[in-house]
Coordinates of C-alpha atoms and ligand atoms in Angstrom, one line a residue:
X1 CA -1.5 24.1 4.2
X2 CA -1.0 20.4 4.8
X3 CA -0.2 19.4 1.2
X4 CA 2.5 22.1 0.6
X5 CA 4.0 21.1 3.9
X6 CA 4.1 17.5 2.9
X7 CA 5.6 18.4 -0.5
X8 CA 8.4 20.5 1.1
X9 CA 9.1 17.6 3.5
X10 CA 9.2 15.3 0.5
X11 CA 11.6 17.6 -1.4
X12 CA 13.8 17.7 1.7
X13 CA 13.8 13.9 2.1
X14 CA 14.8 13.6 -1.7
X15 CA 17.6 16.1 -1.2
X16 CA 19.0 14.3 1.8
X17 CA 18.4 10.7 0.4
X18 CA 19.0 10.9 -3.2
X19 CA 19.2 7.2 -3.9
X20 CA 17.1 5.4 -6.6
X21 CA 13.5 4.8 -5.6
X22 CA 12.0 3.6 -8.7
X23 CA 12.9 0.6 -10.8
X24 CA 11.3 2.2 -13.8
X25 CA 13.4 5.4 -13.6
X26 CA 16.7 3.2 -13.2
X27 CA 15.6 1.3 -16.2
X28 CA 15.0 4.6 -18.2
X29 CA 18.3 6.0 -17.0
X30 CA 20.2 2.9 -18.2
X31 CA 18.4 3.1 -21.6
X32 CA 19.0 6.9 -22.0
X33 CA 22.6 6.4 -21.3
X34 CA 22.7 3.5 -23.8
X35 CA 24.3 1.2 -21.2
X36 CA 22.4 -2.1 -22.0
X37 CA 23.6 -1.8 -25.6
X38 CA 27.0 -0.7 -24.7
X39 CA 27.5 -3.4 -22.1
X40 CA 25.7 -6.1 -24.2
X41 CA 23.5 -6.9 -21.3
X42 CA 19.7 -7.4 -21.0
X43 CA 18.7 -5.0 -18.2
X44 CA 15.3 -5.8 -16.7
X45 CA 15.8 -4.9 -13.1
X46 CA 13.5 -6.4 -10.5
X47 CA 15.2 -4.7 -7.5
X48 CA 17.2 -1.5 -6.6
X49 CA 20.9 -1.6 -5.9
X50 CA 22.0 1.2 -3.5
X51 CA 25.7 2.0 -3.8
X52 CA 27.1 4.3 -1.1
X53 CA 30.5 5.9 -1.1
X54 CA 31.7 6.8 2.4
X55 CA 33.1 10.3 2.8
X56 CA 36.0 11.4 5.1
X57 CA 33.6 14.0 6.6
X58 CA 29.9 14.1 6.3
X59 CA 27.4 11.5 5.2
X60 CA 28.1 9.0 2.3
X61 CA 27.2 9.8 -1.2
X62 CA 24.4 7.4 -2.3
X63 CA 24.2 7.0 -6.0
X64 CA 21.2 7.2 -8.1
X65 CA 21.3 6.1 -11.7
X66 CA 23.1 8.8 -13.8
X67 CA 24.3 10.9 -10.8
X68 CA 27.4 13.1 -11.5
X69 CA 29.9 12.6 -8.7
X70 CA 32.9 14.8 -8.5
X71 CA 36.0 12.6 -8.5
X72 CA 37.5 15.1 -6.0
X73 CA 41.1 13.8 -5.4
X74 CA 40.9 10.9 -2.9
X75 CA 37.6 11.8 -1.3
X76 CA 34.3 11.5 -3.0
X77 CA 34.9 8.5 -5.1
X78 CA 37.6 6.7 -3.2
X79 CA 35.3 4.1 -1.6
X80 CA 35.2 1.3 -0.9
X81 CA 31.4 1.5 -1.6
X82 CA 28.8 -0.3 0.6
X83 CA 25.9 -2.1 -1.2
X84 CA 22.2 -2.4 -0.3
X85 CA 19.5 -4.1 -2.2
X86 CA 15.8 -3.0 -2.0
X87 CA 13.3 -5.7 -3.2
X88 CA 12.3 -9.2 -2.8
X89 CA 15.4 -11.0 -4.0
X90 CA 16.0 -13.5 -1.4
X91 CA 19.0 -14.1 0.9
X92 CA 21.7 -14.6 -1.7
X93 CA 24.3 -15.3 -2.5
X94 CA 24.8 -12.5 -5.0
X95 CA 27.6 -11.1 -7.2
X96 CA 28.4 -7.5 -7.6
X97 CA 30.3 -6.2 -10.6
X98 CA 31.3 -2.7 -11.4
X99 CA 32.6 -1.7 -14.9
X100 CA 33.7 1.3 -16.8
X101 CA 32.8 1.0 -20.6
X102 CA 34.3 4.3 -21.3
X103 CA 38.1 3.9 -20.9
X104 CA 40.2 5.7 -21.8
X105 CA 37.4 7.9 -23.3
X106 CA 33.7 7.3 -24.2
X107 CA 34.6 8.3 -27.9
X108 CA 37.4 5.6 -28.1
X109 CA 36.9 3.1 -25.4
X110 CA 40.0 0.8 -26.4
X111 CA 40.8 -0.5 -23.1
X112 CA 37.1 -1.0 -21.9
X113 CA 35.7 -2.4 -20.0
X114 CA 37.7 -1.7 -16.9
X115 CA 36.7 -4.0 -14.0
X116 CA 36.2 -1.6 -11.0
X117 CA 34.8 -4.4 -8.7
X118 CA 34.0 -8.0 -8.9
X119 CA 32.9 -9.9 -5.8
X120 CA 30.7 -12.8 -4.9
X121 CA 29.2 -14.4 -1.8
X122 CA 27.2 -11.3 -0.9
X123 CA 24.3 -12.1 1.4
X124 CA 21.2 -10.0 2.2
X125 CA 21.1 -8.8 5.8
X126 CA 17.8 -6.9 5.8
X127 CA 18.9 -5.1 2.6
X128 CA 22.7 -4.7 3.5
X129 CA 24.8 -6.8 1.3
X130 CA 27.8 -8.3 3.0
X131 CA 30.3 -10.6 1.5
X132 CA 31.7 -13.7 3.3
X133 CA 34.7 -13.9 1.1
X134 CA 37.1 -11.3 -0.2
X135 CA 36.3 -9.7 -3.6
X136 CA 37.9 -11.1 -6.7
X137 CA 38.7 -7.5 -7.7
X138 CA 38.6 -5.0 -4.9
X139 CA 37.1 -1.5 -5.7
X140 CA 39.3 0.7 -7.9
X141 CA 38.6 4.3 -7.7
X142 CA 37.5 6.1 -11.0
X143 CA 40.5 7.7 -12.8
X144 CA 39.1 9.1 -16.0
X145 CA 42.2 10.7 -17.7
X146 CA 42.5 14.4 -18.1
X147 CA 40.7 15.7 -21.0
X148 CA 38.1 12.8 -21.1
X149 CA 34.5 13.3 -20.8
X150 CA 32.7 11.8 -17.9
X151 CA 32.8 8.0 -17.7
X152 CA 29.7 5.8 -16.8
X153 CA 30.8 3.6 -13.8
X154 CA 28.2 1.0 -13.7
X155 CA 27.3 -1.4 -10.9
X156 CA 25.3 -4.5 -11.4
X157 CA 23.8 -7.1 -9.0
X158 CA 23.5 -10.8 -10.1
X159 CA 22.2 -13.9 -8.4
X160 CA 25.3 -16.0 -7.9
X161 CA 25.5 -19.2 -9.8
X162 CA 27.2 -22.5 -8.9
X163 CA 29.6 -21.9 -11.8
X164 CA 30.7 -18.5 -10.3
X165 CA 32.0 -20.1 -7.1
X166 CA 34.4 -22.4 -9.1
X167 CA 35.3 -20.0 -11.9
X168 CA 38.9 -19.6 -12.9
X169 CA 38.5 -16.9 -15.6
X170 CA 39.3 -13.9 -13.3
X171 CA 41.5 -13.6 -10.2
X172 CA 43.2 -10.8 -8.4
X173 CA 46.0 -10.9 -10.9
X174 CA 43.9 -10.7 -14.0
X175 CA 44.2 -7.4 -15.9
X176 CA 41.3 -5.2 -15.1
X177 CA 41.4 -3.9 -18.7
X178 CA 39.4 -5.4 -21.5
X179 CA 37.0 -7.1 -19.2
X180 CA 33.6 -8.0 -20.7
X181 CA 30.9 -8.4 -18.2
X182 CA 28.3 -9.9 -20.5
X183 CA 30.9 -12.5 -21.7
X184 CA 31.9 -13.2 -18.1
X185 CA 28.2 -13.5 -17.0
X186 CA 27.5 -15.8 -19.8
X187 CA 30.5 -17.9 -19.1
X188 CA 29.7 -18.4 -15.5
X189 CA 26.0 -18.6 -15.9
X190 CA 25.0 -15.5 -14.0
X191 CA 22.1 -14.6 -16.1
X192 CA 21.0 -11.2 -16.5
X193 CA 21.5 -8.5 -13.7
X194 CA 18.6 -8.1 -11.3
X195 CA 19.6 -4.6 -10.4
X196 CA 22.0 -1.8 -11.1
X197 CA 22.9 1.8 -10.9
X198 CA 25.7 4.0 -12.4
X199 CA 27.5 7.3 -11.8
X200 CA 29.2 9.7 -14.1
X201 CA 32.6 10.8 -13.0
X202 CA 34.8 13.2 -15.0
X203 CA 38.4 14.0 -14.4
X204 CA 39.3 16.4 -11.5
X205 CA 39.2 20.0 -13.0
X206 CA 42.6 20.6 -11.4
X207 CA 44.2 18.0 -13.7
X208 CA 45.6 19.6 -17.0
X209 CA 43.9 18.7 -20.2
X210 CA 45.8 16.4 -22.5
Ligands
NAG1 C1 48.9 -13.4 -7.8 O1 50.4 -13.3 -8.2 C2 51.1 -13.4 -7.0 C3 52.5 -13.1 -7.4 O2 52.9 -13.9 -8.5 C4 50.9 -14.8 -6.4 O3 51.6 -15.0 -5.2 C5 49.4 -15.0 -6.1 O4 49.2 -16.3 -5.6 C6 48.5 -14.8 -7.3 N1 47.2 -14.8 -7.0 C7 46.3 -15.4 -7.6 C8 44.9 -15.4 -7.1 O5 46.6 -16.1 -8.6
NAG2 C1 31.6 -8.5 -25.0 O1 31.2 -9.8 -25.4 C2 30.0 -9.8 -26.3 C3 29.7 -11.3 -26.5 O2 29.4 -11.8 -25.3 C4 30.3 -9.0 -27.6 O3 29.2 -9.0 -28.4 C5 30.8 -7.6 -27.2 O4 31.2 -6.9 -28.4 C6 31.9 -7.6 -26.2 N1 32.2 -6.2 -25.8 C7 33.4 -5.8 -25.7 C8 33.5 -4.4 -25.3 O5 34.4 -6.3 -26.1

């Protein structure tokens, strides 16, 4: 029957391309994970941010909000990620930030947030976001310590402000620990994120528990 054929095709498409397809679902996933509260952000996305992690073999892993990604040594989460935006957001420039609010553990995040990526001058090339300047903080692979529960590695997209371009708060030498994305966004006038997604990454099972 046509409908069941269509349904199985859809299921196949979803299995292959597991990226976020609904802003409402991303919003709900952020709320369920308590991320807006824990990051002190107002999260009212108007677009989808697609984050893809290239793999040594096979297709990249494209995140959907709340996906569990195996850390898997230096393969699955090594990055660096590529970014796409889906939505009517204009040409840019944009800022992409990635933070871990759960370091060293979600129960006692005393060094959070860890800044896993911070870059500006991203421009929209038919959805692909390409930066014209090096990132301030290049991508850091997740390294949740042995014995920790999974951390929420959260990617956020902002419209870039004038103040961001001349900011001096963060550079390549600034400690990645104790970063605060809401404080930074407020200080450089980024406003609220327009899109985001997150992945859950736990320590490699081969690492011994602390
Ligand atoms: C970072 O530190 C190195 C070594 O001190 C220095 O050469 C470099 O200019 C610094 N980079 C920035 C962005 O401040
Ligand atoms: C980040 O800064 C906000 C104020 O902008 C503050 O309310 C919040 O507690 C800070 N978060 C962390 C993890 O320090």
